[in-house]
PDB file of N, CA and C in Angstrom:
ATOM      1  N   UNK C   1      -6.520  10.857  15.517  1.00  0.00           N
ATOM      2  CA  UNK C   1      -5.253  11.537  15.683  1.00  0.00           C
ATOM      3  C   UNK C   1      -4.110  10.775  15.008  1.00  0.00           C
ATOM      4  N   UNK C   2      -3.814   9.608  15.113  1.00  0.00           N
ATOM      5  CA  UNK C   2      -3.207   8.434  14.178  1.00  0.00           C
ATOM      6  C   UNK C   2      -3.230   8.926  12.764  1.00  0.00           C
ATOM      7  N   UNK C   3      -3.815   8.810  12.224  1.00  0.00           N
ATOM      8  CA  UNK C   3      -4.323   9.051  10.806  1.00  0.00           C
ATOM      9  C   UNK C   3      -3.937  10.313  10.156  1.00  0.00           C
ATOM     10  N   UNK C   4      -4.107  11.127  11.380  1.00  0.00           N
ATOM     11  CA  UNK C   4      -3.627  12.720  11.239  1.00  0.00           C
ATOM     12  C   UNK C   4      -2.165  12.733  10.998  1.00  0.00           C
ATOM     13  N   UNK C   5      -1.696  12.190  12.253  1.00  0.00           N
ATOM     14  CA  UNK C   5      -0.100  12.344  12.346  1.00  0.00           C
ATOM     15  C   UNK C   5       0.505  11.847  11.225  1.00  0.00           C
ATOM     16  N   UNK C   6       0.174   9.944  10.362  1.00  0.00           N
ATOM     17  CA  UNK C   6       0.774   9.609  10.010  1.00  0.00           C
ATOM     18  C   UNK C   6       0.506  10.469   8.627  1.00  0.00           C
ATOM     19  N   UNK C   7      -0.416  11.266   8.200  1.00  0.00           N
ATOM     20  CA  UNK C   7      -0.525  11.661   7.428  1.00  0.00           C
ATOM     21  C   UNK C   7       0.320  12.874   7.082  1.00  0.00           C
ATOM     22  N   UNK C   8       0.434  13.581   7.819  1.00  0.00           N
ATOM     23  CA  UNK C   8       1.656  14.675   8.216  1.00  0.00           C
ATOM     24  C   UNK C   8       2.576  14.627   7.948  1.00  0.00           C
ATOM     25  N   UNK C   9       3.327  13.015   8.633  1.00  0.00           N
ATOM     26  CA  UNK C   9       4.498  12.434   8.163  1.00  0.00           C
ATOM     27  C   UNK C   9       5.052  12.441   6.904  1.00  0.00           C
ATOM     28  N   UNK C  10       3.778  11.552   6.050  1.00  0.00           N
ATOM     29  CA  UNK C  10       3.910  11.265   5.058  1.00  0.00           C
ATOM     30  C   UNK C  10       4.094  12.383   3.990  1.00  0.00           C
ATOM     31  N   UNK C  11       3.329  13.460   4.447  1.00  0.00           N
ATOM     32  CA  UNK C  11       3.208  14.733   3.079  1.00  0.00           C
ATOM     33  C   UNK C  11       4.751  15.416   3.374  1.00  0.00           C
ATOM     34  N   UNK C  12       5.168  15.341   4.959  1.00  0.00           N
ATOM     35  CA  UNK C  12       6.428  15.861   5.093  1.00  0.00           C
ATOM     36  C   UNK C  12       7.557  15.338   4.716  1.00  0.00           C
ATOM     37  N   UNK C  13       7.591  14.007   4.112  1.00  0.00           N
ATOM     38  CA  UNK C  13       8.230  13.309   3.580  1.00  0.00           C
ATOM     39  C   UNK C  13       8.241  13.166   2.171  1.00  0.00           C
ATOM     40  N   UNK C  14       7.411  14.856   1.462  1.00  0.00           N
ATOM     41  CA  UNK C  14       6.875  14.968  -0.344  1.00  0.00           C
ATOM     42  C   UNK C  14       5.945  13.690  -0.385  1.00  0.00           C
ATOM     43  N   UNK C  15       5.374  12.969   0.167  1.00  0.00           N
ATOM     44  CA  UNK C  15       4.100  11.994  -0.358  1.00  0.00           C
ATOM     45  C   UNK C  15       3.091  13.015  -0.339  1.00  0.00           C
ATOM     46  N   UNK C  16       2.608  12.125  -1.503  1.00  0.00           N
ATOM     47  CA  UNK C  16       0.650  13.022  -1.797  1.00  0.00           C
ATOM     48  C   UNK C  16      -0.214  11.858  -1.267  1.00  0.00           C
ATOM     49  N   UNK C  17      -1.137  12.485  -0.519  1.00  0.00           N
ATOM     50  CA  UNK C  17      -2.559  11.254  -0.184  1.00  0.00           C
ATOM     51  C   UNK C  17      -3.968  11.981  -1.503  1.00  0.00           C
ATOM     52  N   UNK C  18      -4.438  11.212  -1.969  1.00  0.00           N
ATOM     53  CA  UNK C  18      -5.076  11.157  -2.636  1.00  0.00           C
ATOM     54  C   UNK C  18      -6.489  10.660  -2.512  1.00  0.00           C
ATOM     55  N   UNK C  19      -7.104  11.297  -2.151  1.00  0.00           N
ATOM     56  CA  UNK C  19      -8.870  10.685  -1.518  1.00  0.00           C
ATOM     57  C   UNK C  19     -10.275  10.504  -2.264  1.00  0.00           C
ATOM     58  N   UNK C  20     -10.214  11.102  -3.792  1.00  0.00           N
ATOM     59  CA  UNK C  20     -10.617  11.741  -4.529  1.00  0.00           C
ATOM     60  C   UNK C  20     -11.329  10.772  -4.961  1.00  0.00           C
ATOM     61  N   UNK C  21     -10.996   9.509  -6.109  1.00  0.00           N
ATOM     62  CA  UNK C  21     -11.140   8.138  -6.440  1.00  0.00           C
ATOM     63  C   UNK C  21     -10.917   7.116  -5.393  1.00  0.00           C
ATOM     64  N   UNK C  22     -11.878   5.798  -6.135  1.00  0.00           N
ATOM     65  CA  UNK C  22     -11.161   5.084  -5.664  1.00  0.00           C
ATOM     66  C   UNK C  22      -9.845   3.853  -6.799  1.00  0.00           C
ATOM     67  N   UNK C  23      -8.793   3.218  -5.525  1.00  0.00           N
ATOM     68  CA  UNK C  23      -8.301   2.952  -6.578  1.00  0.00           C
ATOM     69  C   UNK C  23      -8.218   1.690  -7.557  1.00  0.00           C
ATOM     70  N   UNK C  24      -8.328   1.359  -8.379  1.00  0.00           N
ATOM     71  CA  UNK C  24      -8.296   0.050  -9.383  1.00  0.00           C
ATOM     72  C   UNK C  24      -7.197  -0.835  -9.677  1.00  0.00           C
ATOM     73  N   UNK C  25      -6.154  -0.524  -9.715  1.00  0.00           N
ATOM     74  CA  UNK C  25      -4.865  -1.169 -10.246  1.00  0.00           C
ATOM     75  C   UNK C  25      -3.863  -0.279  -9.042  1.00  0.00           C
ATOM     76  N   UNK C  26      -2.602  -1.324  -9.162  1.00  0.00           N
ATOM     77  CA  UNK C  26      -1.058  -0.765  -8.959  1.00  0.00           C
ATOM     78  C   UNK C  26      -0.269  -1.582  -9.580  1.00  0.00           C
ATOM     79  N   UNK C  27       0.509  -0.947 -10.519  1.00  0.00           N
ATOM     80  CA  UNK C  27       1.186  -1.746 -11.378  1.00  0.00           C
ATOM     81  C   UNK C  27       2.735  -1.421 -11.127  1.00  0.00           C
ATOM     82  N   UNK C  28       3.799  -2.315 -11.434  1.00  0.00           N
ATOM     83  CA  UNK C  28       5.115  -1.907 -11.878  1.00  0.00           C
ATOM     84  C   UNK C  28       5.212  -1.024 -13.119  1.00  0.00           C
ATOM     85  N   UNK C  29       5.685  -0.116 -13.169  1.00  0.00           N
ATOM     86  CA  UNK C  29       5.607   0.013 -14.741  1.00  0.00           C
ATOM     87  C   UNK C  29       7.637   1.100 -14.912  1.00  0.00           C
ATOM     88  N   UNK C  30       8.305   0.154 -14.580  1.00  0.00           N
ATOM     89  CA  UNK C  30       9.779   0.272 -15.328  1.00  0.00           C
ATOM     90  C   UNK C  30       9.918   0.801 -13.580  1.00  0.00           C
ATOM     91  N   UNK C  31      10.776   1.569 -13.306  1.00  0.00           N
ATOM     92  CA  UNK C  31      10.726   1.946 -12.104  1.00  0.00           C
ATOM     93  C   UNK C  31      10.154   2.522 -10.878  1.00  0.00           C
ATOM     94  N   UNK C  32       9.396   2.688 -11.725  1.00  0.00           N
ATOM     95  CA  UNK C  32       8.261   3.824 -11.239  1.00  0.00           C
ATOM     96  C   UNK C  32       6.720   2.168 -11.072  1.00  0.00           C
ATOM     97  N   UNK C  33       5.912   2.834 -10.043  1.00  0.00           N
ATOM     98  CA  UNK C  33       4.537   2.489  -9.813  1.00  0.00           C
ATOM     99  C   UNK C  33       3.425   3.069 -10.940  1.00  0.00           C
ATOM    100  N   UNK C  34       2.563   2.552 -11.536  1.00  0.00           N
ATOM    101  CA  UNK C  34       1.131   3.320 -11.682  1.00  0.00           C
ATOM    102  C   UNK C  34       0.079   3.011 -10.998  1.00  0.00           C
ATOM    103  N   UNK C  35      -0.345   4.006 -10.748  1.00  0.00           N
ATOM    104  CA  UNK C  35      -1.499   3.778  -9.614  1.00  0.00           C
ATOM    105  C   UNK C  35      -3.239   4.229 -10.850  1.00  0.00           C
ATOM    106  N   UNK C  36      -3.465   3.325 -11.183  1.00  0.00           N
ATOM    107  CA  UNK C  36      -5.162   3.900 -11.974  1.00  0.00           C
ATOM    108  C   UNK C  36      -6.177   4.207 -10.817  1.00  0.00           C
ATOM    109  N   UNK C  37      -7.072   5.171 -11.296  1.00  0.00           N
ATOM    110  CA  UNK C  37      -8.253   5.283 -10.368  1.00  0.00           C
ATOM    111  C   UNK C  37      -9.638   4.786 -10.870  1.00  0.00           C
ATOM    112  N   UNK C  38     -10.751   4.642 -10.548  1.00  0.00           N
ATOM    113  CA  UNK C  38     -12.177   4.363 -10.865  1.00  0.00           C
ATOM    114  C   UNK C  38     -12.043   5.691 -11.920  1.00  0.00           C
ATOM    115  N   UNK C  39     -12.117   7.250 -11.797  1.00  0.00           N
ATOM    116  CA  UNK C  39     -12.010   7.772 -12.415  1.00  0.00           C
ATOM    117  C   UNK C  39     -11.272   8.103 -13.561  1.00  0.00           C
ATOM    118  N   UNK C  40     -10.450   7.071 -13.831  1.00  0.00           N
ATOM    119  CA  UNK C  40      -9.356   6.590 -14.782  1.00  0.00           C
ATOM    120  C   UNK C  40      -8.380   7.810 -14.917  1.00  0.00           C
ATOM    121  N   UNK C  41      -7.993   8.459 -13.628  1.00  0.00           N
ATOM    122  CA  UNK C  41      -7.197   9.176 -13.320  1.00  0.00           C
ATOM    123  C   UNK C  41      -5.671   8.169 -13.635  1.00  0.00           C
ATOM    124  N   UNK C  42      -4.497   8.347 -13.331  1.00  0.00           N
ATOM    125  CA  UNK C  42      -2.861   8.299 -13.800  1.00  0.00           C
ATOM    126  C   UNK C  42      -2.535   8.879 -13.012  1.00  0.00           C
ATOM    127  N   UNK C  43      -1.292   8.086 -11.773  1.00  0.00           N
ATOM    128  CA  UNK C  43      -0.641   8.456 -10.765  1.00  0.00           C
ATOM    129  C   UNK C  43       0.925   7.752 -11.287  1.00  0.00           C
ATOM    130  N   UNK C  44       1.865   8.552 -11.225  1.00  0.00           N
ATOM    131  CA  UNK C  44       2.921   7.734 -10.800  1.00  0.00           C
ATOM    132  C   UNK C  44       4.180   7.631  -9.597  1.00  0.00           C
ATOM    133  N   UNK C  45       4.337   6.986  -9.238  1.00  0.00           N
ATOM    134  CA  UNK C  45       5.489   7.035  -7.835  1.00  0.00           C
ATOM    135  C   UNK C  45       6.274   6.266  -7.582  1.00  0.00           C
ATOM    136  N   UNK C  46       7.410   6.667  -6.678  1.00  0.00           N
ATOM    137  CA  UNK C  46       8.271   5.709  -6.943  1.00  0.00           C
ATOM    138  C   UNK C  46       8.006   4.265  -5.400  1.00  0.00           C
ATOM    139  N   UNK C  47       6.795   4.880  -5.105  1.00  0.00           N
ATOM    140  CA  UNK C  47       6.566   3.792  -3.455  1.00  0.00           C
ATOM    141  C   UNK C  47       4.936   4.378  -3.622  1.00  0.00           C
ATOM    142  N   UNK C  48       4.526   3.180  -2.723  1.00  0.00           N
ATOM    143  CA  UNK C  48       2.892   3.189  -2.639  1.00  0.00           C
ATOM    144  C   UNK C  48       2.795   3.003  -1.270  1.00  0.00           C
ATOM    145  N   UNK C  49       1.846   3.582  -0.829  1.00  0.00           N
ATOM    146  CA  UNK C  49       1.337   3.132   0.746  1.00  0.00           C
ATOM    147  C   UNK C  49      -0.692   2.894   0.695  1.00  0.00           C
ATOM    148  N   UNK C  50      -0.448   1.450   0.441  1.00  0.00           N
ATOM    149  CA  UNK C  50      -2.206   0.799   0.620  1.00  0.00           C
ATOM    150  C   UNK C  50      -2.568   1.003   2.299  1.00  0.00           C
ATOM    151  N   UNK C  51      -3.762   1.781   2.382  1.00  0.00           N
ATOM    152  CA  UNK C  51      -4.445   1.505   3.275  1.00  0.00           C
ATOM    153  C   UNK C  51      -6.072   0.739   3.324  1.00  0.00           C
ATOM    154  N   UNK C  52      -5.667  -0.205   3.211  1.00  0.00           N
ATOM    155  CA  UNK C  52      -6.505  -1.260   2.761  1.00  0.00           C
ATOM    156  C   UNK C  52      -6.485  -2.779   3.287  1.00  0.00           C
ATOM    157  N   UNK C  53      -7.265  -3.782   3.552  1.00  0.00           N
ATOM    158  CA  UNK C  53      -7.030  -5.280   3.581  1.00  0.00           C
ATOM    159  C   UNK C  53      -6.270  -5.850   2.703  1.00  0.00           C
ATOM    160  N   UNK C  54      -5.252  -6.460   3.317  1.00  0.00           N
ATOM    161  CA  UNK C  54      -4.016  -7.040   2.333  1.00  0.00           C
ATOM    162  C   UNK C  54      -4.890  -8.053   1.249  1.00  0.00           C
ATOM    163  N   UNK C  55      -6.015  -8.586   1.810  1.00  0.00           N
ATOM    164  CA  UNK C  55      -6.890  -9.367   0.462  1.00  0.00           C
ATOM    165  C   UNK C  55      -7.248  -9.084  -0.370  1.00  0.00           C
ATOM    166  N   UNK C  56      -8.102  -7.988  -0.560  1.00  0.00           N
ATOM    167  CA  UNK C  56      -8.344  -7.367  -1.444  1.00  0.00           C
ATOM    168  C   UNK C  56      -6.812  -6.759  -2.486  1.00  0.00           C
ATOM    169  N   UNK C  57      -5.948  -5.860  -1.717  1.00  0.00           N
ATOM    170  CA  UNK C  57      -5.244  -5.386  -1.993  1.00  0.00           C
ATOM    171  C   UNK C  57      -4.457  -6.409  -2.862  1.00  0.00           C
ATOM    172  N   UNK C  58      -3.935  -7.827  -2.936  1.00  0.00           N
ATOM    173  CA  UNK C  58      -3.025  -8.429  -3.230  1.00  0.00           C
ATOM    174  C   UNK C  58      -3.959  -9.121  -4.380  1.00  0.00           C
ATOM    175  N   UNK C  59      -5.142  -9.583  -4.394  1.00  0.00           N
ATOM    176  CA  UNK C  59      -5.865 -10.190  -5.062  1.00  0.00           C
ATOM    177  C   UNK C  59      -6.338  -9.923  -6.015  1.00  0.00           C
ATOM    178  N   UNK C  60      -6.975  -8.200  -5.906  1.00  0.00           N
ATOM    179  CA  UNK C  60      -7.394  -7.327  -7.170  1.00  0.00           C
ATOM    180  C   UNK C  60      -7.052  -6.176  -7.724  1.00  0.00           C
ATOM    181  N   UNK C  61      -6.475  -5.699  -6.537  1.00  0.00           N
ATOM    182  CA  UNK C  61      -5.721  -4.193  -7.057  1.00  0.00           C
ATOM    183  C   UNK C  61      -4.089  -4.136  -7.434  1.00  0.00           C
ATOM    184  N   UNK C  62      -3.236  -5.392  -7.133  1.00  0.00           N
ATOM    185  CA  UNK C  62      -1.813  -5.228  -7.516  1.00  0.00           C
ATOM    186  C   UNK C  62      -1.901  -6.177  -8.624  1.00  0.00           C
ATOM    187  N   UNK C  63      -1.093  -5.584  -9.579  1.00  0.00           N
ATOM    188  CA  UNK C  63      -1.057  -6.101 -11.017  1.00  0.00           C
ATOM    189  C   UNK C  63       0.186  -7.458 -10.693  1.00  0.00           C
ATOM    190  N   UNK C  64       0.446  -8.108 -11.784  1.00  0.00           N
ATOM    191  CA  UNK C  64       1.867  -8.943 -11.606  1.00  0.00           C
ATOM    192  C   UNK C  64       2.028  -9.356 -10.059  1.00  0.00           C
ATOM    193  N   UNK C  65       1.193  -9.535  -8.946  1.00  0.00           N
ATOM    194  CA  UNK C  65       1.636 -10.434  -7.784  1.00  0.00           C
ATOM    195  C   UNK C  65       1.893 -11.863  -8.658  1.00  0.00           C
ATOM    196  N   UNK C  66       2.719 -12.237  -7.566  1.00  0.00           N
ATOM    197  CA  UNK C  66       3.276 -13.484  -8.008  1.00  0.00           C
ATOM    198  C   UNK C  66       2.457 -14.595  -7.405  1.00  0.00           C
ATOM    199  N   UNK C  67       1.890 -15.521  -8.514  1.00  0.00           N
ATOM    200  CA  UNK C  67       0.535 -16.819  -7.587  1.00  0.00           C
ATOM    201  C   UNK C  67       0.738 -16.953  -6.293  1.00  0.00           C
ATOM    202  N   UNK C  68       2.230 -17.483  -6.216  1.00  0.00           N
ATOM    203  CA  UNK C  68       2.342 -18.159  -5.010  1.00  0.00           C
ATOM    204  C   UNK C  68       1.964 -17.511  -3.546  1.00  0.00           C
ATOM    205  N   UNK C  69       2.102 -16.050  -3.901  1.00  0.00           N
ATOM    206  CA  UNK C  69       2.034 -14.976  -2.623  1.00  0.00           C
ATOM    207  C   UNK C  69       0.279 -14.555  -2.590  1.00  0.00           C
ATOM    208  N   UNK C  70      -0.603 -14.473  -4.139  1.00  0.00           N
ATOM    209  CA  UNK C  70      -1.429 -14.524  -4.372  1.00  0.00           C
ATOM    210  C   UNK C  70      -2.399 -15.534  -3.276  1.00  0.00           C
ATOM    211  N   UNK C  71      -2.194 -16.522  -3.673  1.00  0.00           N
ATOM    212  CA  UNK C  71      -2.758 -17.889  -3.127  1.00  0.00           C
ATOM    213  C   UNK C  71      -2.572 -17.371  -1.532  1.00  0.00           C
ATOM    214  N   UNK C  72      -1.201 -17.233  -0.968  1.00  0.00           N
ATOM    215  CA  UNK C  72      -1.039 -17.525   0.557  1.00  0.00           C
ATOM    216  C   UNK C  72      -2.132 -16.335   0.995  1.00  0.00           C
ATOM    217  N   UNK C  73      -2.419 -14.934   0.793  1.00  0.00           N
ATOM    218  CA  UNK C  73      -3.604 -13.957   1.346  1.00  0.00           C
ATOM    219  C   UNK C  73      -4.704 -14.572   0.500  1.00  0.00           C
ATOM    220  N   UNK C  74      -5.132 -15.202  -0.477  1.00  0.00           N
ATOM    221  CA  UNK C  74      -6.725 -15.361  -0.331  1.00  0.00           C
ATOM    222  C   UNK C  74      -7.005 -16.166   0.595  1.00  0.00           C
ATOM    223  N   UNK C  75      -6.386 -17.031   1.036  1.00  0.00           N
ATOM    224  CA  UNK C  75      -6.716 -18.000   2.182  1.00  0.00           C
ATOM    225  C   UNK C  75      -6.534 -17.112   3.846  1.00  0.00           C
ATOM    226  N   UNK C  76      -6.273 -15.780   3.887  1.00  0.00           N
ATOM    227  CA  UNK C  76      -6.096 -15.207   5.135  1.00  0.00           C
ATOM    228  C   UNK C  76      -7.071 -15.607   5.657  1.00  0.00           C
ATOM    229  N   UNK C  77      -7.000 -15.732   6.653  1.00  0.00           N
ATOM    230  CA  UNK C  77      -8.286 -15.507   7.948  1.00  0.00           C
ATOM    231  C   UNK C  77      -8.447 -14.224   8.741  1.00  0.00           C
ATOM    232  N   UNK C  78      -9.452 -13.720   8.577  1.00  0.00           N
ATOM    233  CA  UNK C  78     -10.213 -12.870   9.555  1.00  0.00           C
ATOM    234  C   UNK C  78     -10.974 -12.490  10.521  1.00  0.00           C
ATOM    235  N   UNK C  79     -10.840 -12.172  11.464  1.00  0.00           N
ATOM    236  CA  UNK C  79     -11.422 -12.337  12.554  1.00  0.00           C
ATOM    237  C   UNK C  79     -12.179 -11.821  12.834  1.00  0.00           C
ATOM    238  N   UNK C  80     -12.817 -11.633  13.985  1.00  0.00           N
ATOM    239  CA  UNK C  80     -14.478 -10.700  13.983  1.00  0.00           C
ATOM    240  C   UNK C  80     -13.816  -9.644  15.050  1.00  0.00           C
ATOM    241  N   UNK C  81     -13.097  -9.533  15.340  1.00  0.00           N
ATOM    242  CA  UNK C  81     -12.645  -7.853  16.007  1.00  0.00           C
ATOM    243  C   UNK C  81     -12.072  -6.614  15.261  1.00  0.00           C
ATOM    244  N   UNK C  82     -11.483  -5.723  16.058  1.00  0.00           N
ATOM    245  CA  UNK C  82     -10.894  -4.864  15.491  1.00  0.00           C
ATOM    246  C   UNK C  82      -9.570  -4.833  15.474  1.00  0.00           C
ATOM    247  N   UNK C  83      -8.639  -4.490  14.445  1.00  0.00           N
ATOM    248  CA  UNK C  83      -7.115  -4.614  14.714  1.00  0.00           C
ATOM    249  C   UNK C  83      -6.846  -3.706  13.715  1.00  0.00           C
ATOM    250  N   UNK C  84      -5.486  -3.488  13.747  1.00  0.00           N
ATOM    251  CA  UNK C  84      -4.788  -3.194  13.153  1.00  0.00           C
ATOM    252  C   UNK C  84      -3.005  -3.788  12.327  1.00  0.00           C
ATOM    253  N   UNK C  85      -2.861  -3.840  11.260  1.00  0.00           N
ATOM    254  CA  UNK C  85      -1.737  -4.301  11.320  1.00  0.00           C
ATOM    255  C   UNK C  85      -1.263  -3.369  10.427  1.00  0.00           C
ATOM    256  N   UNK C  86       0.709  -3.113  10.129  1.00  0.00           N
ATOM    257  CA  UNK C  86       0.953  -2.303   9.274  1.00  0.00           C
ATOM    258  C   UNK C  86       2.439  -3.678   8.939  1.00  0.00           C
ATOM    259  N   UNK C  87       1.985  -3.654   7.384  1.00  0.00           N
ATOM    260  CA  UNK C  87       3.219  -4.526   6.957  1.00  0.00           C
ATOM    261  C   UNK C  87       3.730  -3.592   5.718  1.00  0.00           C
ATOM    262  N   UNK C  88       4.923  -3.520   5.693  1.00  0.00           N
ATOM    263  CA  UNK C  88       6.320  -2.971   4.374  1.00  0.00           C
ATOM    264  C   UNK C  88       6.659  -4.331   4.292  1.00  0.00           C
ATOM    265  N   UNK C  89       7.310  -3.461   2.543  1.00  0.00           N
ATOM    266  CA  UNK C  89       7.929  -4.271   2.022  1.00  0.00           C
ATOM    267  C   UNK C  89       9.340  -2.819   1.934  1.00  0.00           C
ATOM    268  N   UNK C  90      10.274  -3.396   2.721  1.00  0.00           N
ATOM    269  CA  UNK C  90      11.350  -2.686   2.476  1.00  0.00           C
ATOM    270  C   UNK C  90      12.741  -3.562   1.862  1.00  0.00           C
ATOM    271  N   UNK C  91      13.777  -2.541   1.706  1.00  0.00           N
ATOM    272  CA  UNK C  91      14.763  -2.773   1.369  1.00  0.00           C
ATOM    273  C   UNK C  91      15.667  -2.820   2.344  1.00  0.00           C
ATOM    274  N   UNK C  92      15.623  -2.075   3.328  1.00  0.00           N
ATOM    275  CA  UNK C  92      16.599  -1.967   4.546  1.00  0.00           C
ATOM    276  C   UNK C  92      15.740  -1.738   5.988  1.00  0.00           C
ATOM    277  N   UNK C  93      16.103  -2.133   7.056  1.00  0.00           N
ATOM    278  CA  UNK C  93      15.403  -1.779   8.439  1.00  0.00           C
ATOM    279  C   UNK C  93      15.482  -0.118   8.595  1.00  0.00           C
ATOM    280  N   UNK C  94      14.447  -0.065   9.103  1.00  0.00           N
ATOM    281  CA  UNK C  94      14.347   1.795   8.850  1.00  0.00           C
ATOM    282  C   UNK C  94      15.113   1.998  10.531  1.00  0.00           C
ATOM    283  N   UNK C  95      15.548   3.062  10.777  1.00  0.00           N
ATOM    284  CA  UNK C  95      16.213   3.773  11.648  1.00  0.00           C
ATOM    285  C   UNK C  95      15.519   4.784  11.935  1.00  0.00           C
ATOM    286  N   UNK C  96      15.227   4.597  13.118  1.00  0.00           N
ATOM    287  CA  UNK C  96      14.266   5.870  14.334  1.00  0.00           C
ATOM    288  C   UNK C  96      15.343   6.937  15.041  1.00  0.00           C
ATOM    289  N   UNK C  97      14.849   8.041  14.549  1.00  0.00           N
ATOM    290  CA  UNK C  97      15.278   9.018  15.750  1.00  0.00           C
ATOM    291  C   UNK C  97      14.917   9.319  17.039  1.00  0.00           C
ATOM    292  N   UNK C  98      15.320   9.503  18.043  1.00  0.00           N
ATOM    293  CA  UNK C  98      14.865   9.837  19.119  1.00  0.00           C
ATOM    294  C   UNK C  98      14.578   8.950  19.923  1.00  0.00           C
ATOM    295  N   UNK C  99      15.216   7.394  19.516  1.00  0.00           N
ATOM    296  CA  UNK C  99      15.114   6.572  20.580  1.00  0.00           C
ATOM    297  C   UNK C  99      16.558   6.093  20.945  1.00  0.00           C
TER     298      UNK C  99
END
């Protein structure tokens, strides 16, 4: 149901989820994101949302990370349960309605 909702959110907010490929790269490319696929599909946007392990994610699929941030997630530790975490990278603290 999670997955559902936030997905809802997201398309109601004009985001596309894309399930089709998987993906290979995320690059800067001028203002805009490119997102490549295995299928060497071409996405572009102006925000990305990885649902993925920040290790992988930071290590092989984002183009231009910077070493230093590189280095600090290959050394993550992982644990043997289940969790969840959700980290942004924003520009401003987001503002909730309805609380």
């Amino acid at each position: 149901m999670l997955t559902q909702a936030l997905a809802r959110c997201l398309e109601s907010h004009g985001g596309q989820i894309s399930l089709e490929s998987e993906v290979t790269s995320v690059a800067r490319a001028g203002d805009l994101w490119e997102i490549t696929t295995a299928a060497g599909a071409r996405h572009a946007a102006r925000r990305v949302v990885c649902a993925m392990h920040a290790g992988p994610f930071f290590t092989r699929i984002l183009r231009d990370c910077p070493e230093p941030l590189r280095a600090r997630v290959a050394n993550l530790r992982v644990g043997n349960g289940f969790g969840m975490i959700v980290r942004h990278h924003v520009a401003e603290l987001p503002r909730y309605t309805g609380t």
